[in-house]
Tab-separated table of C-alpha atoms in Angstrom:
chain	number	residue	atom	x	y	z
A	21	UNK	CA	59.094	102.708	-43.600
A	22	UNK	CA	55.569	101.754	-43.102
A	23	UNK	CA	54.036	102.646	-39.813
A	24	UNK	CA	53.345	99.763	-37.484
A	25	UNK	CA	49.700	98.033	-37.701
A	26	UNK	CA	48.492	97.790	-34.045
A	27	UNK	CA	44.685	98.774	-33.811
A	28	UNK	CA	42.292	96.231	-35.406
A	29	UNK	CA	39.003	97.019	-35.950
A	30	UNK	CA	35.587	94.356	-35.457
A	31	UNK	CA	32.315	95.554	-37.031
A	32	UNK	CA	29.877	93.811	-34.750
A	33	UNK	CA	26.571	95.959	-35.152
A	34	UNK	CA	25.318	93.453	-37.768
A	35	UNK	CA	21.821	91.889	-36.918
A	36	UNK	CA	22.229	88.540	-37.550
A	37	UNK	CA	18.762	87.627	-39.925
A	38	UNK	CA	20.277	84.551	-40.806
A	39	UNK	CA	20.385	83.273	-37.755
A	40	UNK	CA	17.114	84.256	-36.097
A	41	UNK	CA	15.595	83.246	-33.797
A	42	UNK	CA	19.077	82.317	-32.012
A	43	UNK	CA	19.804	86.084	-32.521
A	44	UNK	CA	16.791	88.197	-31.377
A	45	UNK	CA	18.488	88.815	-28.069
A	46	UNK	CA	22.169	87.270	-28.170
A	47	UNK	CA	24.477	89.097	-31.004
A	48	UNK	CA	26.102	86.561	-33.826
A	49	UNK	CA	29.271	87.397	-32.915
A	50	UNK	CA	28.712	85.072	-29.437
A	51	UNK	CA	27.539	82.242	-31.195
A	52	UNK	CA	29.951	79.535	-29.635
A	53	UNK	CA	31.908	77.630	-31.787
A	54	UNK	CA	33.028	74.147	-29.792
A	55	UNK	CA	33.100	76.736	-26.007
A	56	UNK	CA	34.510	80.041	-27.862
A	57	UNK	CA	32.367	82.685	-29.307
A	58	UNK	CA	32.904	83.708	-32.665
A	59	UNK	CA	34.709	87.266	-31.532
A	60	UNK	CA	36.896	85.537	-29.154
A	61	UNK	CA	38.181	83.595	-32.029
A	62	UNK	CA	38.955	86.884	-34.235
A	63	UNK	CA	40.641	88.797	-31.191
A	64	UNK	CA	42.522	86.019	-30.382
A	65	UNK	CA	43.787	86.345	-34.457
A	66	UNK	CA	44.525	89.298	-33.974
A	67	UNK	CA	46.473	89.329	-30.735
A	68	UNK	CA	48.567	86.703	-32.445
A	69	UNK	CA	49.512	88.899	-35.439
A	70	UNK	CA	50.511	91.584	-33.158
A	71	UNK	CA	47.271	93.965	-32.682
A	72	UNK	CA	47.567	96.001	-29.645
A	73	UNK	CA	44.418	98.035	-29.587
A	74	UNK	CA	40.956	96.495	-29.791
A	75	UNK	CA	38.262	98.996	-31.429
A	76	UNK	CA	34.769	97.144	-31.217
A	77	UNK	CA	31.815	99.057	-33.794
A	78	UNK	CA	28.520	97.615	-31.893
A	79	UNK	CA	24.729	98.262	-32.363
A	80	UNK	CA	21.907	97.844	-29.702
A	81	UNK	CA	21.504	94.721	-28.106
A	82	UNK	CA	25.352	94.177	-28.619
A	83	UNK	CA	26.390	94.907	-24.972
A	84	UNK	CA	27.224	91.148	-23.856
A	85	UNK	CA	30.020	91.368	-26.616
A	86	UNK	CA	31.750	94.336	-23.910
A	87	UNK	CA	30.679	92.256	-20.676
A	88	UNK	CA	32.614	89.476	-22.269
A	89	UNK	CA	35.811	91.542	-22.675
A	90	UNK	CA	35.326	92.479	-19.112
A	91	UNK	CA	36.268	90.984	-15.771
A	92	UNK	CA	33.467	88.868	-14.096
A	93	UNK	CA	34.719	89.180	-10.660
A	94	UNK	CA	32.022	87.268	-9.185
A	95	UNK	CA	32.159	84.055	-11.695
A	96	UNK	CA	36.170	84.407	-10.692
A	97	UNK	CA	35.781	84.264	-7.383
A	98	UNK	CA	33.827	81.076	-7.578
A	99	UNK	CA	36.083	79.350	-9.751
A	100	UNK	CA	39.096	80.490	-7.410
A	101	UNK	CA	37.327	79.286	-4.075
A	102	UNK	CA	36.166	76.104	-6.042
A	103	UNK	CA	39.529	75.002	-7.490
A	104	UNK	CA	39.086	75.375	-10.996
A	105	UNK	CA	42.446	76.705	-11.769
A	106	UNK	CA	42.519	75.506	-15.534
A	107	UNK	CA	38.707	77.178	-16.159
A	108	UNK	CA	40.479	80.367	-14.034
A	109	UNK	CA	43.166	80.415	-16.238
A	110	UNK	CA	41.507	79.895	-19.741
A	111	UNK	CA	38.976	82.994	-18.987
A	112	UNK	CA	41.999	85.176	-17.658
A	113	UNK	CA	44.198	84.320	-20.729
A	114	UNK	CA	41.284	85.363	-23.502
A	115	UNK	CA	40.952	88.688	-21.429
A	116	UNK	CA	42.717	92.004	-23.658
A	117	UNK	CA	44.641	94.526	-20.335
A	118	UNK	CA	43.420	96.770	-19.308
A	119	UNK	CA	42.503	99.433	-21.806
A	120	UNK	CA	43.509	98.189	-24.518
A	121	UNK	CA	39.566	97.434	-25.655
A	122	UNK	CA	37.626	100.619	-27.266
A	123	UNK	CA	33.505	100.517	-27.689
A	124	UNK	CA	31.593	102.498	-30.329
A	125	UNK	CA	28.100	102.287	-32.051
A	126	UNK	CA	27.233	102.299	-35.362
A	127	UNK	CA	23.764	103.774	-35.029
A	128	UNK	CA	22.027	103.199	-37.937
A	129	UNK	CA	22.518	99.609	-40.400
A	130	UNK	CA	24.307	101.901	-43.209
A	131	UNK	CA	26.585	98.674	-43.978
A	132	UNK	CA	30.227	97.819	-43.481
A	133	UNK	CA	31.713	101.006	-45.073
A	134	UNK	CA	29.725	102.928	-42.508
A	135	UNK	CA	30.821	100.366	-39.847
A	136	UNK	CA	34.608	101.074	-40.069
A	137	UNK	CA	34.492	104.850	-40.595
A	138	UNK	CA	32.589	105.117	-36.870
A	139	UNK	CA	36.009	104.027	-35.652
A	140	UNK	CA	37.739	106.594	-37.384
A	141	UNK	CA	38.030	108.684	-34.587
A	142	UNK	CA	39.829	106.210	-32.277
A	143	UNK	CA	41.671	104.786	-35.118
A	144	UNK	CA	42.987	108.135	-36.091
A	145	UNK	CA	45.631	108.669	-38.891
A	146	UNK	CA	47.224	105.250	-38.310
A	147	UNK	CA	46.747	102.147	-40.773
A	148	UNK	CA	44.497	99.531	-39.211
A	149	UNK	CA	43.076	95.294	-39.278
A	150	UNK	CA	39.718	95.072	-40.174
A	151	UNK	CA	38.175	91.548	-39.680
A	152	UNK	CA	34.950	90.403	-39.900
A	153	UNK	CA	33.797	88.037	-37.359
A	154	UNK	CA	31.491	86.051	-38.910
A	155	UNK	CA	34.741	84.558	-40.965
A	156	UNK	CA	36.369	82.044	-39.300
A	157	UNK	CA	39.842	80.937	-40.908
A	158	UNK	CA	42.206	77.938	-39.397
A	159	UNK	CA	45.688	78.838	-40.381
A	160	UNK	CA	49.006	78.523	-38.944
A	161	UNK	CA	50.227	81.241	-38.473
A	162	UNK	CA	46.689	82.896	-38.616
A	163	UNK	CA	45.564	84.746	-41.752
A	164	UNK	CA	46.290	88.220	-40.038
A	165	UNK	CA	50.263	87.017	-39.110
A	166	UNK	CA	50.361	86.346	-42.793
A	167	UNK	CA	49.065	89.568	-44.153
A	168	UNK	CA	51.240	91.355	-41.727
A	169	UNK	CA	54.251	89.360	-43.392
A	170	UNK	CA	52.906	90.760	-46.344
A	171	UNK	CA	52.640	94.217	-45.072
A	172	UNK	CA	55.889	94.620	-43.961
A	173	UNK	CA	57.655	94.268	-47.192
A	174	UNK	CA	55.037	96.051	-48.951
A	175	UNK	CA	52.818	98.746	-46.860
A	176	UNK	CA	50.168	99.877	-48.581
A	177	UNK	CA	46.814	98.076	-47.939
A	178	UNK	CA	46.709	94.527	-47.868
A	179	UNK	CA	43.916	92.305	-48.200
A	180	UNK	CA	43.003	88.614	-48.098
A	181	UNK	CA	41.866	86.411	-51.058
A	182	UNK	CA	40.817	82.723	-51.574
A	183	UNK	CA	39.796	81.231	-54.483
A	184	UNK	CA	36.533	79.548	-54.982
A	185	UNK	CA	34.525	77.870	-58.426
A	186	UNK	CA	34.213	80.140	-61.201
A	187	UNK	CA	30.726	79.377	-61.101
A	188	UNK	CA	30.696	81.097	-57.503
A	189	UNK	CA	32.319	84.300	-58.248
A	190	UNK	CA	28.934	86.281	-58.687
A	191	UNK	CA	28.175	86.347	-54.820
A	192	UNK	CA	31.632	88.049	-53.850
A	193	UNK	CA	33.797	90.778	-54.337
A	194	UNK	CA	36.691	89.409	-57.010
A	195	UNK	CA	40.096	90.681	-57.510
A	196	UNK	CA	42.168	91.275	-60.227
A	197	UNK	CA	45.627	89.377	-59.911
A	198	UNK	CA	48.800	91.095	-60.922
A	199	UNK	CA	52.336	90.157	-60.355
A	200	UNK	CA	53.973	88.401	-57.452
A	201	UNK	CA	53.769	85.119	-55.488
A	202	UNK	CA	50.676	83.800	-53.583
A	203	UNK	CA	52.311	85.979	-50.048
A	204	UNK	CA	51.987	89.234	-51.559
A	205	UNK	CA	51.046	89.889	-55.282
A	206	UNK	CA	49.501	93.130	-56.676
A	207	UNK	CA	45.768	93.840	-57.002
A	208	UNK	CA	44.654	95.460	-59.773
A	209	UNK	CA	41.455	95.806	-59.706
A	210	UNK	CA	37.897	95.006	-57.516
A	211	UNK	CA	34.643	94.194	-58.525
A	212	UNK	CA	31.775	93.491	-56.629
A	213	UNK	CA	29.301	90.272	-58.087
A	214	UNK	CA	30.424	89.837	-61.234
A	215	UNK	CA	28.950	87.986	-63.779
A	216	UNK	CA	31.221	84.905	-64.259
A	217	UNK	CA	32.322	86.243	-67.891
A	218	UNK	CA	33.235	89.083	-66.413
A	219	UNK	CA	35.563	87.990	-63.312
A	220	UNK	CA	39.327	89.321	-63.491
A	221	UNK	CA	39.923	86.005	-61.612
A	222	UNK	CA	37.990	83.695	-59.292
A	223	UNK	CA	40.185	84.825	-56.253
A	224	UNK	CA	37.477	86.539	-53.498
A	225	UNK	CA	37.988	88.886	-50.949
A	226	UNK	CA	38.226	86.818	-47.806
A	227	UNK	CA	36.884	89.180	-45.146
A	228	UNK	CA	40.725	90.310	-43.308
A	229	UNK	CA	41.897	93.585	-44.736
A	230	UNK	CA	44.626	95.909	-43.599
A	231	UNK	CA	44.400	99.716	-44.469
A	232	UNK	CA	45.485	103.051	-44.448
A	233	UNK	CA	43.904	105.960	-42.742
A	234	UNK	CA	43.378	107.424	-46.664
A	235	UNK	CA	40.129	105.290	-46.389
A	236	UNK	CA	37.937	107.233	-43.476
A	237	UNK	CA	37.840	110.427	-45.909
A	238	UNK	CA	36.888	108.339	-48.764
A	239	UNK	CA	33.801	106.498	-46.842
A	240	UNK	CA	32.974	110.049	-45.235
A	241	UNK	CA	32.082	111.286	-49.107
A	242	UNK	CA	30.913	107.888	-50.359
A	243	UNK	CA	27.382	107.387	-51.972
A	244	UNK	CA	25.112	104.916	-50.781
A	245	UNK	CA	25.537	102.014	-52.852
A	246	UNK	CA	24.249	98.125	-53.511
A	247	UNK	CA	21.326	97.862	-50.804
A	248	UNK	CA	21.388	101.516	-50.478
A	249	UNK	CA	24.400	100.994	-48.101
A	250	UNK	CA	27.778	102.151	-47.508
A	251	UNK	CA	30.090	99.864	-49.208
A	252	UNK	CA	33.948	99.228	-47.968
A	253	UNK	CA	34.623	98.256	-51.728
A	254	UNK	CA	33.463	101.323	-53.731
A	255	UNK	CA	35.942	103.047	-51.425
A	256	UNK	CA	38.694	100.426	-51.695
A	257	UNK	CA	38.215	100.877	-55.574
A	258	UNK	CA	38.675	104.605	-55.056
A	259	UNK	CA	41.551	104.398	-52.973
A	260	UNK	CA	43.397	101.708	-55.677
A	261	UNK	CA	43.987	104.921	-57.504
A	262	UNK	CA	46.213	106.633	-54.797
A	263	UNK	CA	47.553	103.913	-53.105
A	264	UNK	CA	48.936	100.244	-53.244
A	265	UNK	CA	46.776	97.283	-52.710
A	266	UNK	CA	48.469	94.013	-52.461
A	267	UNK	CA	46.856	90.292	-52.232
A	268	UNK	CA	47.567	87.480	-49.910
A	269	UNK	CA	46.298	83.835	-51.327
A	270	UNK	CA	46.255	83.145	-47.176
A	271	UNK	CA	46.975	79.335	-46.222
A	272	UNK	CA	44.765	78.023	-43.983
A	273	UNK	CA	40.724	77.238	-44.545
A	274	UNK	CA	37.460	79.204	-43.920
A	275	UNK	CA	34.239	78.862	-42.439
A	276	UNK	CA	31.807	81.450	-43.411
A	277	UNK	CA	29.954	81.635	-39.968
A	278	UNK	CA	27.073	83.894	-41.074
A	279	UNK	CA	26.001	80.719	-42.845
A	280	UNK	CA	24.245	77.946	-40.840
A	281	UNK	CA	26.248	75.264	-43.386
A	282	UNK	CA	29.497	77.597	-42.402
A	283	UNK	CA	28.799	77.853	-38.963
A	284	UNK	CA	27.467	73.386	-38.728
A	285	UNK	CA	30.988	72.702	-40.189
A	286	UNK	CA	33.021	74.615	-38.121
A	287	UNK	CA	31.571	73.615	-35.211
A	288	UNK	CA	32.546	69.902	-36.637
A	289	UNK	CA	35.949	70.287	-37.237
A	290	UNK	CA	37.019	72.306	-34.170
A	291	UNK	CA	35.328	69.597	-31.872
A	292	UNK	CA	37.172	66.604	-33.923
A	293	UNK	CA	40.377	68.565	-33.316
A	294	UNK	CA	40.322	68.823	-29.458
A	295	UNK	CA	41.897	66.513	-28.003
A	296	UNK	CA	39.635	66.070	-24.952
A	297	UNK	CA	36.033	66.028	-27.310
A	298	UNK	CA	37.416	64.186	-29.990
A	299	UNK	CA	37.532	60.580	-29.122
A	300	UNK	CA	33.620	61.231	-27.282
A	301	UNK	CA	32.066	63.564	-30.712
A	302	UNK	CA	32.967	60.083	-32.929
A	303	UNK	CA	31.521	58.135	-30.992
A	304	UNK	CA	28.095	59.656	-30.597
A	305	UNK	CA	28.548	60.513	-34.836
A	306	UNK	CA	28.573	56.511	-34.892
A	307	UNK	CA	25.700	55.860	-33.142
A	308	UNK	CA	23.642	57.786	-35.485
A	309	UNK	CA	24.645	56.001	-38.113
A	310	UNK	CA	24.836	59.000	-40.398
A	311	UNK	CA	25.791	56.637	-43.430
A	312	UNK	CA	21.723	56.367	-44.567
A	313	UNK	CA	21.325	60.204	-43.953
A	314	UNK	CA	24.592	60.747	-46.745
C-alpha cells in the first residue's frame, strides 16, 4: 500500500520579472486574484485534497507570504469589536492550525529542482504535492483531489497534464502517453521544448505533481541544466527509470498566472462568478463599450 500524501510543497522564492514593477517589493505569489492571493488559492487546493502539512520554499523579500499564514491579532480585534463577523470568519477559515505551516529559503535562484530539494529535510522520506502557484486551475474537485484519486490506485508519482495546440508544444515540458483512461494513464516518457516534430504528444505538464522521496537524492546529484539551473524534469526523467509515473488529463481549466494575459483572465472569470461582484463587473464592462476595442 502506498503511503499517505499529506505534506505539499509551494516553491515561492521565484522573483517575479514578469511582473515588475508590481513585484519589486510584494512577492507574485500575493498578487490578488478577485480578494485572494494567488497562494491562498493553491493552499486552499491543497487542503481540499487532503494535505496536512504546509512546507513553504521562500527567497528574500518573501516574508509577507508567512505574515499572511499568521494570525493578525490586531486587524482581528478590530473586526471583532466592529461587527464584521463574515470578514472575521473568512480570514479565520483560510488560516492552516497551528503548526501545520513550515518556512524555508531557497538561497540562491538555482531553479525549481533546487526549490523542492530545500524542503527535503522537512519533507523527509515521505511522498509529497508539489504545486506551483503561479498556476491557477478551476476544477471540481480541484486538480490535486483528482491526482490523489489517481494516486491511490496507482502510487508511484503522479503528475498533471493538459493538452494544448501542437503548434505550442515547444514552450513546455510534453509527455509521452501510454495506456489507460484520461484519470490515470502511464507516462512514458518527458521532454522538455520539443520541436513540434518531435513531441510524443501535445499533452503538457500542468504544474501539480505528486512524488516520491526517490527524487531529493536525484536533484542532490543533478547537473545544472537549461538556464544553467536545476531542473525538476531532468530528475523526473531519471527517476522514470526506477519508478512509476502516471498522467492525469485533470478536468477543470487553467490560468497561467505568471502571465499578465493569464493572470487579466483569471481575474475576469473569478469576478463574473461571484455572486455578489457579478451583476456590478457587467455593468461597468458595458459602459466601456468594449465592442470597438474587440
Amino acid at each position: 500500500m502506498s503511503k499517505r500524501v499529506r505534506t505539499a510543497v509551494f516553491p515561492v522564492a521565484g522573483l517575479g520579472t514578469r511582473f515588475l514593477p508590481a513585484t519589486k517589493a510584494m512577492p507574485k505569489e500575493m498578487l490578488t486574484v478577485v480578494d485572494r492571493p494567488l497562494i491562498q488559492y493553491a493552499v486552499d487546493e491543497a487542503r481540499e485534497a487532503g494535505i496536512e502539512h504546509f512546507v513553504f520554499v521562500t527567497g528574500r523579500n518573501k516574508g509577507v507570504i508567512e505574515d499572511h499564514f499568521d494570525r493578525q491579532f490586531e486587524l482581528e480585534t478590530t473586526l471583532e469589536v466592529r461587527g464584521k463577523d463574515e470578514a472575521l470568519r473568512e480570514l479565520r477559515k483560510d488560516l492552516p492550525s497551528a503548526g501545520r505551516t513550515s518556512f524555508t529559503r531557497q538561497q540562491e535562484p538555482l531553479g525549481l529542482g533546487h526549490a523542492v530539494w530545500c524542503a527535503r529535510d522537512i519533507v523527509g522520506d515521505n511522498p509529497f504535492a508539489l504545486l506551483l502557484p503561479d498556476m491557477l486551475f478551476k476544477g471540481e474537485p480541484g486538480v490535486l483531489k483528482q491526482m490523489m484519486d489517481a494516486y491511490e490506485e496507482t502510487g508511484g508519482n503522479v503528475i498533471a497534464v493538459e493538452e494544448v495546440p501542437h503548434d505550442e508544444v515547444s514552450s513546455y515540458g510534453v509527455i509521452g502517453r501510454g495506456d489507460g483512461p484520461d484519470t490515470g494513464f502511464k507516462l512514458t516518457q518527458m521532454v522538455e521544448k520539443p520541436k513540434k516534430e518531435d513531441a510524443p504528444s501535445n499533452l503538457i505538464i500542468s504544474g501539480r505533481y505528486i512524488l516520491q522521496p526517490e527524487i531529493f537524492s536525484l536533484l542532490a546529484e543533478q547537473t545544472k541544466g537549461a538556464g544553467g539551473e536545476i531542473q525538476l524534469t531532468d530528475a523526473m526523467q531519471t527517476l522514470m527509470h526506477q519508478q512509476s509515473f502516471t498522467g492525469v488529463k485533470y478536468v477543470g481549466k487553467s490560468f497561467d498566472c505568471g502571465s499578465k494575459i493569464g493572470f487579466l483572465t483569471a481575474n475576469v472569470v473569478y469576478a463574473l462568478e461571484r455572486d455578489d461582484i457579478r451583476p456590478g463587473f457587467i455593468r461597468e464592462l458595458r459602459k466601456l463599450d468594449l465592442e470597438e476595442q474587440l
